[in-house]
PDB file of C-alpha atoms in Angstrom:
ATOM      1  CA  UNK M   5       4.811 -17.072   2.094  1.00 71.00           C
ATOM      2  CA  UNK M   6       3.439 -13.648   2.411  1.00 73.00           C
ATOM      3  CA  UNK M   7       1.123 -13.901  -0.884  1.00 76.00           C
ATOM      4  CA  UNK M   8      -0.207 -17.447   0.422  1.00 81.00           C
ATOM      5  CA  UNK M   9      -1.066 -16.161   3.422  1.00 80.00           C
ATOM      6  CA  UNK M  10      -2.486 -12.621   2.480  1.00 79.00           C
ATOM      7  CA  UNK M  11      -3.924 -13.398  -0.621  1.00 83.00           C
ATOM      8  CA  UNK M  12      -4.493 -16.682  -1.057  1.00 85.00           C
ATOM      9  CA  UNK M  13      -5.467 -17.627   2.659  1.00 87.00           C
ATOM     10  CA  UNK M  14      -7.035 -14.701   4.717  1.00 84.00           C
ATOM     11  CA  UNK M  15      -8.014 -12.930   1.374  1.00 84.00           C
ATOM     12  CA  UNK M  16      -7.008  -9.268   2.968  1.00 83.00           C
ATOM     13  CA  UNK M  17      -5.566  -8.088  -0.373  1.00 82.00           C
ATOM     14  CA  UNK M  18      -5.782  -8.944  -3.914  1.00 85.00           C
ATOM     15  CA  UNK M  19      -2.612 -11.000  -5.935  1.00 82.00           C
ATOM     16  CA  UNK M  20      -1.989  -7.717  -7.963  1.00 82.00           C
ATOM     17  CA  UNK M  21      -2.001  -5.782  -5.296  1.00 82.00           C
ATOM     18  CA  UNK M  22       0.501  -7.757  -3.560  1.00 81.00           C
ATOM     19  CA  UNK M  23       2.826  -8.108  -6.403  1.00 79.00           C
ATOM     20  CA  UNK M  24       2.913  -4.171  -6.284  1.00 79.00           C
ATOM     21  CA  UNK M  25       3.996  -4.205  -2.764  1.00 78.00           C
ATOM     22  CA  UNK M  26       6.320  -6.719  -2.833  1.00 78.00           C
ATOM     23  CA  UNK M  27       8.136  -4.794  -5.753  1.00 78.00           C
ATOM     24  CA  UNK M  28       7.947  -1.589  -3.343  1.00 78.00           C
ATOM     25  CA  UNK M  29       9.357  -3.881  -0.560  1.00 76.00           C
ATOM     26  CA  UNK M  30      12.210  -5.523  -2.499  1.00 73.00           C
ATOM     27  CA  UNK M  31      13.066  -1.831  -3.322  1.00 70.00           C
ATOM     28  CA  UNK M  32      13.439  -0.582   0.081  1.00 69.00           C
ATOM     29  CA  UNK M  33      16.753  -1.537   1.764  1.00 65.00           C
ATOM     30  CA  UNK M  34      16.245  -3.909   4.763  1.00 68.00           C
ATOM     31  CA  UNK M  35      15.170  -7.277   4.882  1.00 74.00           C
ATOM     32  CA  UNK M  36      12.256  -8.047   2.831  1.00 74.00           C
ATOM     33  CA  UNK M  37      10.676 -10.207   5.421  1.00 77.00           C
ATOM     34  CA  UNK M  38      10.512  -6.947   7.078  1.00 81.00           C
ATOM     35  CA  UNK M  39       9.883  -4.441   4.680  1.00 82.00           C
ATOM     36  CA  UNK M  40       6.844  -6.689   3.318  1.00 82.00           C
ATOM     37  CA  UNK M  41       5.081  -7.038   6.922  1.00 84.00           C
ATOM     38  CA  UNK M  42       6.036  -2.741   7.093  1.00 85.00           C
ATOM     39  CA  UNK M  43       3.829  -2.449   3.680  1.00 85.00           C
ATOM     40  CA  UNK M  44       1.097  -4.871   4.099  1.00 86.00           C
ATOM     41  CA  UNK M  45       0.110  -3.824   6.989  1.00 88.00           C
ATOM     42  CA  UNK M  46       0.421  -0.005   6.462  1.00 87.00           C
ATOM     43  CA  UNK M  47      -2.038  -0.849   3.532  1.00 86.00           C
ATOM     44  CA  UNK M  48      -4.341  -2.732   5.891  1.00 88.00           C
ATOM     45  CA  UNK M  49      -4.103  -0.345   8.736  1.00 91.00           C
ATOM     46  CA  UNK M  50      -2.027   2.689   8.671  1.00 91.00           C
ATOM     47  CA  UNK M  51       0.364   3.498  10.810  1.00 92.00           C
ATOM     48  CA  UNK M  52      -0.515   1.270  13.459  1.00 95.00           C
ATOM     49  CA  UNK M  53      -0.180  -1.824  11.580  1.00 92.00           C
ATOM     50  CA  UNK M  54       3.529  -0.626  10.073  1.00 90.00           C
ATOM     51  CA  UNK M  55       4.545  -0.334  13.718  1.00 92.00           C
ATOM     52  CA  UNK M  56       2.369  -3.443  14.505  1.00 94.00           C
ATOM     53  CA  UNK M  57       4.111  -5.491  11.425  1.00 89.00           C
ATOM     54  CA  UNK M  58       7.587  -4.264  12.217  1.00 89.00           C
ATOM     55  CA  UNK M  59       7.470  -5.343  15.865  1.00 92.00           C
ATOM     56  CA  UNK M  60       5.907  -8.924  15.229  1.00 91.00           C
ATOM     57  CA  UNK M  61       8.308  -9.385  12.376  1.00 87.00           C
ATOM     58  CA  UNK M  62      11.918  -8.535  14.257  1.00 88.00           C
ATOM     59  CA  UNK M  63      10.832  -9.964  18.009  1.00 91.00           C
ATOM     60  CA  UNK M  64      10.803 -14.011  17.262  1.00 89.00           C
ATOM     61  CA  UNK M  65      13.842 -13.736  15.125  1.00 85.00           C
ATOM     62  CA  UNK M  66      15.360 -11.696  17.393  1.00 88.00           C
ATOM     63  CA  UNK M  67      14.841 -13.556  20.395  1.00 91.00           C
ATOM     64  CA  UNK M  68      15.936 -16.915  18.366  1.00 89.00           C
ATOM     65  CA  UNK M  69      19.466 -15.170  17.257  1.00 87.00           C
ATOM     66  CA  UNK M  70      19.575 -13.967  20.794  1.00 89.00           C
ATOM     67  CA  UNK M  71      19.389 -17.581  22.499  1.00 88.00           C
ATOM     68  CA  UNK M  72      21.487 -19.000  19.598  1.00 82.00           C
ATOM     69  CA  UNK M  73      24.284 -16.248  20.415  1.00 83.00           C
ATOM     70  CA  UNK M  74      24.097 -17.135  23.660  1.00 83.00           C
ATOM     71  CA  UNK M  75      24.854 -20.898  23.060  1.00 81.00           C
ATOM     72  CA  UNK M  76      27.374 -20.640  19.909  1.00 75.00           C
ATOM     73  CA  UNK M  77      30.153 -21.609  21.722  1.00 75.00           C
ATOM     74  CA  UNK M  78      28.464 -24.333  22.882  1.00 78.00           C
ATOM     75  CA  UNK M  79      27.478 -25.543  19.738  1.00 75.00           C
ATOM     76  CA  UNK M  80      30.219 -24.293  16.771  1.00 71.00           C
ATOM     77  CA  UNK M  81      31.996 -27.731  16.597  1.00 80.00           C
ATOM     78  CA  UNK M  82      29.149 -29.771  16.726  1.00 82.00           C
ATOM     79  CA  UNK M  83      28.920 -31.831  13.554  1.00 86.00           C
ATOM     80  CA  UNK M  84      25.139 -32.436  13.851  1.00 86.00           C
ATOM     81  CA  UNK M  85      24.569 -28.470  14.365  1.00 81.00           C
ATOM     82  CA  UNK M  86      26.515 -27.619  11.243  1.00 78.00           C
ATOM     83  CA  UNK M  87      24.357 -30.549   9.092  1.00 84.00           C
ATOM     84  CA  UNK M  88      21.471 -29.279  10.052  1.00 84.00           C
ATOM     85  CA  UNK M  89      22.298 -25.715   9.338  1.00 78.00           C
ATOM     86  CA  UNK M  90      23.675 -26.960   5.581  1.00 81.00           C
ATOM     87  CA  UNK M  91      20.313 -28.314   5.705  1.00 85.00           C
ATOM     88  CA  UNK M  92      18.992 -25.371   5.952  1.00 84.00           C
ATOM     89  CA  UNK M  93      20.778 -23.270   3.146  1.00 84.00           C
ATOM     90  CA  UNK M  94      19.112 -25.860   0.989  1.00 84.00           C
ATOM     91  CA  UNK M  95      15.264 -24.958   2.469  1.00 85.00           C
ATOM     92  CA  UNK M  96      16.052 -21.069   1.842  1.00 84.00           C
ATOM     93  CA  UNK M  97      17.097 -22.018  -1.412  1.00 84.00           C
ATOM     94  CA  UNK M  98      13.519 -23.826  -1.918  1.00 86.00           C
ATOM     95  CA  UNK M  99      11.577 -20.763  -0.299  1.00 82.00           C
ATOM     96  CA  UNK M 100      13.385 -18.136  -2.264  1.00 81.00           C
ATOM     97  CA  UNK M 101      12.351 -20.372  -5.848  1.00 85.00           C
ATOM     98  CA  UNK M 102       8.988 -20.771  -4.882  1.00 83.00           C
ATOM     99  CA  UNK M 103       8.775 -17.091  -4.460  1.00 78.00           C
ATOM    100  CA  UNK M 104      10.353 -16.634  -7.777  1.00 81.00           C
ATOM    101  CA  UNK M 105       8.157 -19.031  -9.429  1.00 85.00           C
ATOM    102  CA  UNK M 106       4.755 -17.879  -7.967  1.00 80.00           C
ATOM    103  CA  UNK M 107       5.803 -14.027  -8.386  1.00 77.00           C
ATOM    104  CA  UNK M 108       6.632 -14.410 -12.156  1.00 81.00           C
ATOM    105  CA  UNK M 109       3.632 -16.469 -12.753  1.00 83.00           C
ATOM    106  CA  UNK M 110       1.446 -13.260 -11.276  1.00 79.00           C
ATOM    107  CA  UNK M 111       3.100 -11.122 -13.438  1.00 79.00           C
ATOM    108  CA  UNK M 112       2.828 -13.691 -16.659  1.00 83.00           C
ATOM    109  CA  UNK M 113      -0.887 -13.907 -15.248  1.00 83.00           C
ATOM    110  CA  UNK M 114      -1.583  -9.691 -15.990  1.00 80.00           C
ATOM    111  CA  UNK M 115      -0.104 -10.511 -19.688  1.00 83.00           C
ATOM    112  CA  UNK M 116       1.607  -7.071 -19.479  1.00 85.00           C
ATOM    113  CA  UNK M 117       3.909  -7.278 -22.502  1.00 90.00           C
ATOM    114  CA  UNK M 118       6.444  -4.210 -20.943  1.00 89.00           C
ATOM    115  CA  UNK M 119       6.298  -6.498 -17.452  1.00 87.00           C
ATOM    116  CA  UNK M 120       7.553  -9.630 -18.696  1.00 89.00           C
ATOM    117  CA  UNK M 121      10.159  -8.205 -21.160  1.00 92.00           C
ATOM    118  CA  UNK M 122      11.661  -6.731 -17.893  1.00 91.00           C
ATOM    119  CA  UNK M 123      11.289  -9.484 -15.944  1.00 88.00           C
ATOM    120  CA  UNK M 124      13.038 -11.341 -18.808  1.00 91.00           C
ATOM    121  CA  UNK M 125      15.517  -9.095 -19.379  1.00 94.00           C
ATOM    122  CA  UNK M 126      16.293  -8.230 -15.361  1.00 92.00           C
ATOM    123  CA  UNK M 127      16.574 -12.076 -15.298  1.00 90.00           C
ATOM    124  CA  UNK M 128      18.957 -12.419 -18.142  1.00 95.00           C
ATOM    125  CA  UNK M 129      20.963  -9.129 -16.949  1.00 95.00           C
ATOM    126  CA  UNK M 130      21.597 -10.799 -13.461  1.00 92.00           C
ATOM    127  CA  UNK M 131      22.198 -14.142 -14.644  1.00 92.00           C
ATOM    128  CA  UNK M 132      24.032 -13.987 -18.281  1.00 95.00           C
ATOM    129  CA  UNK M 133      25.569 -10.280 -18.120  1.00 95.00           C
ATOM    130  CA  UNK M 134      26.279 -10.546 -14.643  1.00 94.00           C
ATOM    131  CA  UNK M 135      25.328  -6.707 -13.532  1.00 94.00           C
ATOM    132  CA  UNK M 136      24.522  -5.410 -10.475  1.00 92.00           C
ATOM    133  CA  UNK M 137      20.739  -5.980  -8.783  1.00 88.00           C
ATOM    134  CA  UNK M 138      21.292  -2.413  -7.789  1.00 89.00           C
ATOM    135  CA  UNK M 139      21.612  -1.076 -11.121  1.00 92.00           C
ATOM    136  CA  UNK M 140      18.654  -3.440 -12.518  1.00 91.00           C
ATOM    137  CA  UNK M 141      16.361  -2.264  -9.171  1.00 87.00           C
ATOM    138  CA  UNK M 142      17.486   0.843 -10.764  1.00 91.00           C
ATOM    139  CA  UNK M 143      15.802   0.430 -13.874  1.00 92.00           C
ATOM    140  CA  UNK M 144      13.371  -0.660 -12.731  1.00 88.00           C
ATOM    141  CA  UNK M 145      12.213   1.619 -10.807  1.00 87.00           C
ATOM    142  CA  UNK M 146      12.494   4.151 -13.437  1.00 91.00           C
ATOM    143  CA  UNK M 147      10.532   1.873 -15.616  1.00 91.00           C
ATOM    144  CA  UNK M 148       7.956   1.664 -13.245  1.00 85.00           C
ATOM    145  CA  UNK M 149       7.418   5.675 -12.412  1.00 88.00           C
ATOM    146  CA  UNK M 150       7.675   6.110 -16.519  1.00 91.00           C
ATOM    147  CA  UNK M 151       5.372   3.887 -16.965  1.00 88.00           C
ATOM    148  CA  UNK M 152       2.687   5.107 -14.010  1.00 85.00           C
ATOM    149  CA  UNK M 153       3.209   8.930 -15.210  1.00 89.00           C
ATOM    150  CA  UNK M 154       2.321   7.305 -18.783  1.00 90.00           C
ATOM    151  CA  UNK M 155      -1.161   5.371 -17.291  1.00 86.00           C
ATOM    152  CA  UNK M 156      -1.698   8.943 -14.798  1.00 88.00           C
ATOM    153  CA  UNK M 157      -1.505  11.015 -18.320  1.00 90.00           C
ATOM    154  CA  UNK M 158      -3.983   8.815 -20.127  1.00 89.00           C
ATOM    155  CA  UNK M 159      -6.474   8.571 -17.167  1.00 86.00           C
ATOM    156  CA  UNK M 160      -6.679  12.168 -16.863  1.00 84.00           C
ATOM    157  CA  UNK M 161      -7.797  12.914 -20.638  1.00 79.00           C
TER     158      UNK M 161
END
């Protein structure tokens, strides 16, 4: 939702550029929601738009878990309420494959042969092997600074 709207809609940053933060966001403990609005916007204005993102991003939802606290009790055995909230799981589901859809198609789009054998092979870690995000974030990220130093090296000759 964020690349549609930054990239592809108010054209503030470029797709590659988003992938990159959206890797440093997913990295970051938090919600991503979060941690993506906290990067974005220190790119597009500093300080003041991380402290600008972070506050637009945790008042609505906020507020919304607030009022829905309020009126759980109210609400807990109510069959519609609970079918609308399955309802739901199934939309996050949707969101959350859209995302992983449109983000590997960016990076099959740079045709980075090191980037899509480890998006293959974090895929087939999580999903066949079974191992830990943490440990595959992991390896990631030391794939990521090896591979920077690596570009950093060659720039500089």
């Amino acid at each position: 939702l964020m690349k549609q709207k930054f990239v592809d809609e108010l054209h503030w940053i470029q797709e590659d550029e988003m992938l990159d933060l959206i890797a440093i966001a997913q990295s970051a403990p938090g919600a991503i929601a979060v941690n993506g609005a906290i990067v974005v916007g220190f790119k597009l204005a500093g300080i003041l738009g991380a402290v600008t993102a972070i506050v637009a991003t945790i008042i609505p939802p906020f507020l919304i878990i607030t009022v829905i606290s309020y009126f759980y009790e109210l609400f807990r055995d109510n069959y519609v309420v609970g079918s609308v909230l399955s309802g739901m799981q199934s939309g996050v589901g949707a969101v959350i494959a859209s995302v992983v859809i449109d983000m590997g198609g960016g990076v099959l789009k740079q045709r980075s042969v090191l980037s899509i054998v480890v998006m293959l092979t974090a895929f087939i870690a999580t999903y066949v092997y079974k191992v830990n995000a943490v440990y595959i974030i992991l390896a990631c990220i030391a794939i990521g600074v090896v591979r920077t130093v690596i570009t950093q090296r060659r720039n500089a000759q």
